PDB file of C-alpha atoms in Angstrom:
ATOM      1  CA  UNK A  12     198.619 -95.007 -16.144  1.00 41.00           C
ATOM      2  CA  UNK A  13     199.756 -98.759 -15.323  1.00 45.00           C
ATOM      3  CA  UNK A  14     201.948 -98.325 -11.988  1.00 48.00           C
ATOM      4  CA  UNK A  15     205.128-100.613 -12.343  1.00 48.00           C
ATOM      5  CA  UNK A  16     206.524-102.404  -8.744  1.00 44.00           C
ATOM      6  CA  UNK A  17     210.423-103.516  -8.906  1.00 45.00           C
ATOM      7  CA  UNK A  18     210.253-107.068  -7.441  1.00 48.00           C
ATOM      8  CA  UNK A  19     212.862-108.250  -5.128  1.00 49.00           C
ATOM      9  CA  UNK A  20     213.590-112.363  -4.560  1.00 48.00           C
ATOM     10  CA  UNK A  21     216.136-112.455  -0.936  1.00 47.00           C
ATOM     11  CA  UNK A  22     216.548-115.159   1.314  1.00 48.00           C
ATOM     12  CA  UNK A  23     216.080-114.241   4.801  1.00 49.00           C
ATOM     13  CA  UNK A  24     213.518-115.165   5.255  1.00 49.00           C
ATOM     14  CA  UNK A  25     214.531-118.745   4.439  1.00 49.00           C
ATOM     15  CA  UNK A  26     217.607-118.383   7.422  1.00 52.00           C
ATOM     16  CA  UNK A  27     215.317-120.090  10.412  1.00 52.00           C
ATOM     17  CA  UNK A  28     214.291-123.595   8.895  1.00 55.00           C
ATOM     18  CA  UNK A  29     217.500-123.624   6.437  1.00 61.00           C
ATOM     19  CA  UNK A  30     220.569-123.354   9.481  1.00 61.00           C
ATOM     20  CA  UNK A  31     218.412-125.983  11.713  1.00 63.00           C
ATOM     21  CA  UNK A  32     218.299-128.316   8.321  1.00 71.00           C
ATOM     22  CA  UNK A  33     221.830-127.771   7.420  1.00 74.00           C
ATOM     23  CA  UNK A  34     222.959-128.255  11.163  1.00 74.00           C
ATOM     24  CA  UNK A  35     220.950-131.394  11.873  1.00 80.00           C
ATOM     25  CA  UNK A  36     222.435-133.411   7.840  1.00 86.00           C
ATOM     26  CA  UNK A  37     225.111-132.239   8.618  1.00 85.00           C
ATOM     27  CA  UNK A  38     225.659-133.494  12.146  1.00 86.00           C
ATOM     28  CA  UNK A  39     223.918-136.873  10.739  1.00 91.00           C
ATOM     29  CA  UNK A  40     226.526-137.165   8.506  1.00 91.00           C
ATOM     30  CA  UNK A  41     229.309-135.801  10.961  1.00 89.00           C
ATOM     31  CA  UNK A  42     229.137-137.975  14.194  1.00 89.00           C
ATOM     32  CA  UNK A  43     227.169-141.116  12.809  1.00 92.00           C
ATOM     33  CA  UNK A  44     230.425-141.147   9.801  1.00 90.00           C
ATOM     34  CA  UNK A  45     232.652-140.431  13.187  1.00 89.00           C
ATOM     35  CA  UNK A  46     231.051-142.678  15.180  1.00 89.00           C
ATOM     36  CA  UNK A  47     231.018-146.474  12.262  1.00 90.00           C
ATOM     37  CA  UNK A  48     234.304-145.109  11.730  1.00 87.00           C
ATOM     38  CA  UNK A  49     235.618-145.678  15.064  1.00 86.00           C
ATOM     39  CA  UNK A  50     234.281-148.576  15.520  1.00 87.00           C
ATOM     40  CA  UNK A  51     235.350-150.037  12.519  1.00 85.00           C
ATOM     41  CA  UNK A  52     239.221-149.024  12.934  1.00 83.00           C
ATOM     42  CA  UNK A  53     238.865-151.063  15.903  1.00 81.00           C
ATOM     43  CA  UNK A  54     238.116-154.233  14.296  1.00 81.00           C
ATOM     44  CA  UNK A  55     234.514-154.458  14.623  1.00 80.00           C
ATOM     45  CA  UNK A  56     232.391-156.680  12.176  1.00 82.00           C
ATOM     46  CA  UNK A  57     230.149-155.133  10.026  1.00 86.00           C
ATOM     47  CA  UNK A  58     226.666-156.199  11.995  1.00 87.00           C
ATOM     48  CA  UNK A  59     228.375-154.403  15.333  1.00 87.00           C
ATOM     49  CA  UNK A  60     228.914-151.621  12.680  1.00 88.00           C
ATOM     50  CA  UNK A  61     225.266-151.107  11.906  1.00 90.00           C
ATOM     51  CA  UNK A  62     224.118-151.067  15.385  1.00 91.00           C
ATOM     52  CA  UNK A  63     226.600-148.146  16.489  1.00 90.00           C
ATOM     53  CA  UNK A  64     225.229-146.155  13.234  1.00 91.00           C
ATOM     54  CA  UNK A  65     220.994-147.048  14.609  1.00 93.00           C
ATOM     55  CA  UNK A  66     222.192-145.995  17.753  1.00 92.00           C
ATOM     56  CA  UNK A  67     224.320-142.521  16.424  1.00 91.00           C
ATOM     57  CA  UNK A  68     220.810-141.759  14.454  1.00 93.00           C
ATOM     58  CA  UNK A  69     218.376-142.234  16.639  1.00 93.00           C
ATOM     59  CA  UNK A  70     219.822-140.530  19.563  1.00 92.00           C
ATOM     60  CA  UNK A  71     221.449-137.216  17.938  1.00 91.00           C
ATOM     61  CA  UNK A  72     218.370-137.621  16.369  1.00 91.00           C
ATOM     62  CA  UNK A  73     216.593-137.095  19.489  1.00 91.00           C
ATOM     63  CA  UNK A  74     219.298-134.620  21.215  1.00 89.00           C
ATOM     64  CA  UNK A  75     218.971-132.187  18.404  1.00 86.00           C
ATOM     65  CA  UNK A  76     215.042-131.866  18.514  1.00 87.00           C
ATOM     66  CA  UNK A  77     215.899-131.273  21.922  1.00 90.00           C
ATOM     67  CA  UNK A  78     218.433-128.875  22.641  1.00 87.00           C
ATOM     68  CA  UNK A  79     216.934-127.630  19.131  1.00 83.00           C
ATOM     69  CA  UNK A  80     213.887-126.944  20.810  1.00 86.00           C
ATOM     70  CA  UNK A  81     215.352-126.080  24.740  1.00 88.00           C
ATOM     71  CA  UNK A  82     217.294-123.340  22.902  1.00 84.00           C
ATOM     72  CA  UNK A  83     214.894-121.614  20.425  1.00 81.00           C
ATOM     73  CA  UNK A  84     212.530-121.537  23.184  1.00 83.00           C
ATOM     74  CA  UNK A  85     215.151-119.913  25.458  1.00 84.00           C
ATOM     75  CA  UNK A  86     215.299-117.500  22.654  1.00 79.00           C
ATOM     76  CA  UNK A  87     211.040-117.066  22.024  1.00 79.00           C
ATOM     77  CA  UNK A  88     210.940-116.532  25.758  1.00 81.00           C
ATOM     78  CA  UNK A  89     213.257-114.166  25.726  1.00 82.00           C
ATOM     79  CA  UNK A  90     212.119-112.238  22.677  1.00 80.00           C
ATOM     80  CA  UNK A  91     208.021-112.230  24.478  1.00 81.00           C
ATOM     81  CA  UNK A  92     210.122-111.172  27.770  1.00 84.00           C
ATOM     82  CA  UNK A  93     210.725-107.929  25.378  1.00 79.00           C
ATOM     83  CA  UNK A  94     207.336-107.694  23.939  1.00 81.00           C
ATOM     84  CA  UNK A  95     205.924-107.651  26.464  1.00 84.00           C
ATOM     85  CA  UNK A  96     208.038-104.895  28.202  1.00 85.00           C
ATOM     86  CA  UNK A  97     207.795-103.223  25.136  1.00 79.00           C
ATOM     87  CA  UNK A  98     203.221-103.240  25.564  1.00 84.00           C
ATOM     88  CA  UNK A  99     203.347-101.997  29.113  1.00 86.00           C
ATOM     89  CA  UNK A 100     206.128 -98.865  28.158  1.00 81.00           C
ATOM     90  CA  UNK A 101     203.805 -97.751  24.907  1.00 81.00           C
ATOM     91  CA  UNK A 102     200.669 -98.142  26.921  1.00 85.00           C
ATOM     92  CA  UNK A 103     201.856 -96.105  29.913  1.00 84.00           C
ATOM     93  CA  UNK A 104     204.298 -93.567  27.339  1.00 84.00           C
ATOM     94  CA  UNK A 105     203.419 -93.581  24.513  1.00 81.00           C
ATOM     95  CA  UNK A 106     205.313 -89.934  23.976  1.00 86.00           C
ATOM     96  CA  UNK A 107     208.593 -91.194  25.137  1.00 86.00           C
ATOM     97  CA  UNK A 108     208.100 -94.023  22.277  1.00 82.00           C
ATOM     98  CA  UNK A 109     207.577 -92.132  19.834  1.00 84.00           C
ATOM     99  CA  UNK A 110     210.566 -90.022  20.546  1.00 85.00           C
ATOM    100  CA  UNK A 111     212.824 -92.847  20.671  1.00 82.00           C
ATOM    101  CA  UNK A 112     211.454 -94.819  17.807  1.00 80.00           C
ATOM    102  CA  UNK A 113     212.426 -90.817  15.714  1.00 86.00           C
ATOM    103  CA  UNK A 114     215.294 -91.358  17.012  1.00 87.00           C
ATOM    104  CA  UNK A 115     216.408 -94.389  15.669  1.00 86.00           C
ATOM    105  CA  UNK A 116     214.721 -92.893  12.528  1.00 86.00           C
ATOM    106  CA  UNK A 117     217.052 -89.948  13.336  1.00 88.00           C
ATOM    107  CA  UNK A 118     220.105 -91.850  13.665  1.00 85.00           C
ATOM    108  CA  UNK A 119     219.824 -93.865  10.828  1.00 84.00           C
ATOM    109  CA  UNK A 120     219.559 -90.325   8.065  1.00 85.00           C
ATOM    110  CA  UNK A 121     215.967 -89.987   8.754  1.00 81.00           C
ATOM    111  CA  UNK A 122     215.779 -85.923   8.747  1.00 87.00           C
ATOM    112  CA  UNK A 123     214.260 -85.317  12.573  1.00 84.00           C
ATOM    113  CA  UNK A 124     210.495 -84.056  10.952  1.00 86.00           C
ATOM    114  CA  UNK A 125     210.615 -86.634   8.616  1.00 87.00           C
ATOM    115  CA  UNK A 126     211.625 -89.044  11.776  1.00 83.00           C
ATOM    116  CA  UNK A 127     208.565 -87.533  14.160  1.00 86.00           C
ATOM    117  CA  UNK A 128     205.734 -87.621  10.788  1.00 86.00           C
ATOM    118  CA  UNK A 129     207.033 -91.880  10.255  1.00 81.00           C
ATOM    119  CA  UNK A 130     207.141 -92.915  14.199  1.00 83.00           C
ATOM    120  CA  UNK A 131     204.072 -90.985  14.339  1.00 83.00           C
ATOM    121  CA  UNK A 132     202.604 -92.397  11.722  1.00 83.00           C
ATOM    122  CA  UNK A 133     203.552 -95.945  11.988  1.00 78.00           C
ATOM    123  CA  UNK A 134     202.608 -96.184  15.337  1.00 81.00           C
ATOM    124  CA  UNK A 135     199.467 -95.195  14.297  1.00 82.00           C
ATOM    125  CA  UNK A 136     198.579 -97.755  12.416  1.00 83.00           C
ATOM    126  CA  UNK A 137     200.835-100.586  15.179  1.00 80.00           C
ATOM    127  CA  UNK A 138     202.769 -99.490  17.653  1.00 79.00           C
ATOM    128  CA  UNK A 139     203.948-102.603  18.992  1.00 79.00           C
ATOM    129  CA  UNK A 140     205.039-104.209  15.704  1.00 81.00           C
ATOM    130  CA  UNK A 141     207.198-100.911  14.659  1.00 77.00           C
ATOM    131  CA  UNK A 142     208.597-101.239  17.821  1.00 78.00           C
ATOM    132  CA  UNK A 143     209.393-105.108  18.055  1.00 79.00           C
ATOM    133  CA  UNK A 144     211.065-104.406  13.748  1.00 80.00           C
ATOM    134  CA  UNK A 145     213.113-101.417  14.807  1.00 75.00           C
ATOM    135  CA  UNK A 146     214.109-101.254  18.401  1.00 74.00           C
ATOM    136  CA  UNK A 147     214.610-104.301  19.347  1.00 75.00           C
ATOM    137  CA  UNK A 148     215.163-105.795  15.956  1.00 73.00           C
ATOM    138  CA  UNK A 149     212.856-108.807  16.198  1.00 71.00           C
ATOM    139  CA  UNK A 150     211.446-109.385  12.632  1.00 68.00           C
ATOM    140  CA  UNK A 151     208.580-112.583  10.982  1.00 61.00           C
ATOM    141  CA  UNK A 152     211.072-113.696   9.547  1.00 53.00           C
ATOM    142  CA  UNK A 153     213.432-114.179  12.207  1.00 55.00           C
ATOM    143  CA  UNK A 154     211.024-114.935  15.186  1.00 58.00           C
ATOM    144  CA  UNK A 155     211.725-117.685  17.306  1.00 61.00           C
ATOM    145  CA  UNK A 156     209.720-121.217  15.744  1.00 76.00           C
ATOM    146  CA  UNK A 157     210.540-123.921  17.917  1.00 80.00           C
ATOM    147  CA  UNK A 158     208.343-126.795  17.253  1.00 82.00           C
ATOM    148  CA  UNK A 159     209.660-125.789  13.570  1.00 80.00           C
ATOM    149  CA  UNK A 160     213.239-126.019  14.731  1.00 79.00           C
ATOM    150  CA  UNK A 161     213.529-128.693  16.951  1.00 84.00           C
ATOM    151  CA  UNK A 162     211.006-131.086  14.074  1.00 85.00           C
ATOM    152  CA  UNK A 163     213.557-129.747  10.742  1.00 82.00           C
ATOM    153  CA  UNK A 164     217.290-130.748  13.224  1.00 84.00           C
ATOM    154  CA  UNK A 165     215.128-134.307  14.066  1.00 88.00           C
ATOM    155  CA  UNK A 166     214.066-135.400  10.429  1.00 90.00           C
ATOM    156  CA  UNK A 167     217.867-133.446   8.982  1.00 90.00           C
ATOM    157  CA  UNK A 168     219.589-135.793  11.623  1.00 92.00           C
ATOM    158  CA  UNK A 169     218.477-138.923  10.897  1.00 93.00           C
ATOM    159  CA  UNK A 170     218.333-138.051   6.591  1.00 92.00           C
ATOM    160  CA  UNK A 171     222.376-137.261   7.055  1.00 91.00           C
ATOM    161  CA  UNK A 172     222.640-139.861   9.563  1.00 92.00           C
ATOM    162  CA  UNK A 173     220.854-142.859   7.337  1.00 93.00           C
ATOM    163  CA  UNK A 174     223.465-141.844   4.484  1.00 91.00           C
ATOM    164  CA  UNK A 175     226.447-143.330   6.138  1.00 91.00           C
ATOM    165  CA  UNK A 176     224.334-146.566   7.511  1.00 92.00           C
ATOM    166  CA  UNK A 177     222.934-147.581   3.567  1.00 92.00           C
ATOM    167  CA  UNK A 178     227.260-146.920   2.869  1.00 91.00           C
ATOM    168  CA  UNK A 179     228.354-149.236   5.883  1.00 89.00           C
ATOM    169  CA  UNK A 180     225.503-151.674   4.187  1.00 89.00           C
ATOM    170  CA  UNK A 181     226.934-152.134   0.838  1.00 90.00           C
ATOM    171  CA  UNK A 182     230.202-151.603   1.167  1.00 88.00           C
ATOM    172  CA  UNK A 183     232.278-154.617   0.774  1.00 88.00           C
ATOM    173  CA  UNK A 184     234.069-155.457   3.957  1.00 82.00           C
ATOM    174  CA  UNK A 185     237.775-154.740   2.223  1.00 83.00           C
ATOM    175  CA  UNK A 186     236.569-151.154   1.751  1.00 88.00           C
ATOM    176  CA  UNK A 187     234.660-150.591   4.292  1.00 86.00           C
ATOM    177  CA  UNK A 188     236.066-147.641   6.339  1.00 86.00           C
ATOM    178  CA  UNK A 189     237.026-146.096   2.649  1.00 88.00           C
ATOM    179  CA  UNK A 190     233.958-145.952   1.467  1.00 89.00           C
ATOM    180  CA  UNK A 191     232.777-144.753   4.924  1.00 89.00           C
ATOM    181  CA  UNK A 192     234.824-142.233   4.392  1.00 89.00           C
ATOM    182  CA  UNK A 193     234.617-141.309   0.597  1.00 91.00           C
ATOM    183  CA  UNK A 194     231.009-140.845   0.031  1.00 91.00           C
ATOM    184  CA  UNK A 195     230.975-139.125   3.869  1.00 90.00           C
ATOM    185  CA  UNK A 196     232.989-136.372   2.712  1.00 90.00           C
ATOM    186  CA  UNK A 197     231.116-136.816  -0.334  1.00 90.00           C
ATOM    187  CA  UNK A 198     227.296-136.016   0.975  1.00 89.00           C
ATOM    188  CA  UNK A 199     228.888-133.189   3.817  1.00 87.00           C
ATOM    189  CA  UNK A 200     230.577-131.139   0.409  1.00 89.00           C
ATOM    190  CA  UNK A 201     227.250-132.050  -1.458  1.00 87.00           C
ATOM    191  CA  UNK A 202     225.224-130.226   1.529  1.00 82.00           C
ATOM    192  CA  UNK A 203     227.243-127.775   1.824  1.00 81.00           C
ATOM    193  CA  UNK A 204     227.065-126.416  -1.542  1.00 84.00           C
ATOM    194  CA  UNK A 205     223.290-126.823  -1.436  1.00 79.00           C
ATOM    195  CA  UNK A 206     222.927-124.583   1.378  1.00 75.00           C
ATOM    196  CA  UNK A 207     225.278-122.247  -0.045  1.00 78.00           C
ATOM    197  CA  UNK A 208     222.831-122.569  -3.027  1.00 77.00           C
ATOM    198  CA  UNK A 209     219.875-122.076  -1.395  1.00 70.00           C
ATOM    199  CA  UNK A 210     221.045-118.471   0.932  1.00 68.00           C
ATOM    200  CA  UNK A 211     222.998-117.001  -2.677  1.00 73.00           C
ATOM    201  CA  UNK A 212     226.416-117.723  -0.694  1.00 76.00           C
ATOM    202  CA  UNK A 213     229.957-118.871  -2.365  1.00 81.00           C
ATOM    203  CA  UNK A 214     229.915-122.330  -3.120  1.00 82.00           C
ATOM    204  CA  UNK A 215     233.074-123.169  -3.201  1.00 85.00           C
ATOM    205  CA  UNK A 216     234.281-121.284  -0.040  1.00 86.00           C
ATOM    206  CA  UNK A 217     231.116-123.761   1.543  1.00 81.00           C
ATOM    207  CA  UNK A 218     231.887-126.515   0.040  1.00 83.00           C
ATOM    208  CA  UNK A 219     235.744-126.521   1.313  1.00 87.00           C
ATOM    209  CA  UNK A 220     235.129-125.104   4.359  1.00 87.00           C
ATOM    210  CA  UNK A 221     232.621-128.329   5.406  1.00 85.00           C
ATOM    211  CA  UNK A 222     235.256-130.617   3.253  1.00 85.00           C
ATOM    212  CA  UNK A 223     237.637-129.484   5.579  1.00 89.00           C
ATOM    213  CA  UNK A 224     236.122-129.515   8.956  1.00 88.00           C
ATOM    214  CA  UNK A 225     233.960-133.074   7.982  1.00 85.00           C
ATOM    215  CA  UNK A 226     237.903-135.251   7.267  1.00 86.00           C
ATOM    216  CA  UNK A 227     239.237-133.523  10.532  1.00 89.00           C
ATOM    217  CA  UNK A 228     237.112-135.200  12.742  1.00 86.00           C
ATOM    218  CA  UNK A 229     237.028-138.822  10.784  1.00 86.00           C
ATOM    219  CA  UNK A 230     240.512-138.494  10.767  1.00 85.00           C
ATOM    220  CA  UNK A 231     240.778-137.999  14.488  1.00 87.00           C
ATOM    221  CA  UNK A 232     237.794-140.571  15.244  1.00 85.00           C
ATOM    222  CA  UNK A 233     238.992-143.064  13.452  1.00 82.00           C
ATOM    223  CA  UNK A 234     242.272-142.377  14.660  1.00 83.00           C
ATOM    224  CA  UNK A 235     241.480-142.992  18.111  1.00 84.00           C
ATOM    225  CA  UNK A 236     239.292-145.827  17.847  1.00 79.00           C
ATOM    226  CA  UNK A 237     242.429-147.749  16.024  1.00 77.00           C
ATOM    227  CA  UNK A 238     244.645-146.726  18.966  1.00 79.00           C
ATOM    228  CA  UNK A 239     242.093-148.235  21.274  1.00 70.00           C
ATOM    229  CA  UNK A 240     241.435-151.395  19.001  1.00 61.00           C
ATOM    230  CA  UNK A 241     245.030-152.259  19.343  1.00 48.00           C
ATOM    231  CA  UNK A 242     245.580-150.784  22.825  1.00 43.00           C
ATOM    232  CA  UNK A 243     242.188-153.057  23.862  1.00 42.00           C
TER     233      UNK A 243
END
């Protein structure tokens, strides 16, 4: 008799890299486009605009990588400290830890006797993994990976920042600000929809959210650049 298993495909294994990648590309587009629009609004020429854009790309990529590495490393340190404490408790108080694990399953609706059996069997197989998953909420798919997050953030920021730079390089001088604004908004909306598609979220909501905040950021920056250019 053959057995057929129901296969399900979930997207939570993408959360780590998807978050870092989307955040990096989104920041790359917005921060570089905003800086270049502010400089352009202050009556800078194309060469000055490109210098500002390249500086924004390099500085932003390094900042994103360093910030993401430090942030995720802190999360990793916390997870490792919690796991070490759990190892000690499992070594010194295995019975109490088994009851604790069983109580977690009971709170989720499992009958007390069955919960104790499940806890006993899981701990016999891999006690630390069982407690890490069900007590601490640490899963393989969501565990902190500092180097991966830093590299993804730096690369995706650079990719995002390159888009306004290319626009500034090829756009006619008379259409520079309009071209930067329109293409950057288009890139942002496309990125938001791509991320929503990968994560299984509504496309329209993501597009509107990213487009609105991107337009607001660019509008404010261009306005300040225009004011600064007029005053100076």
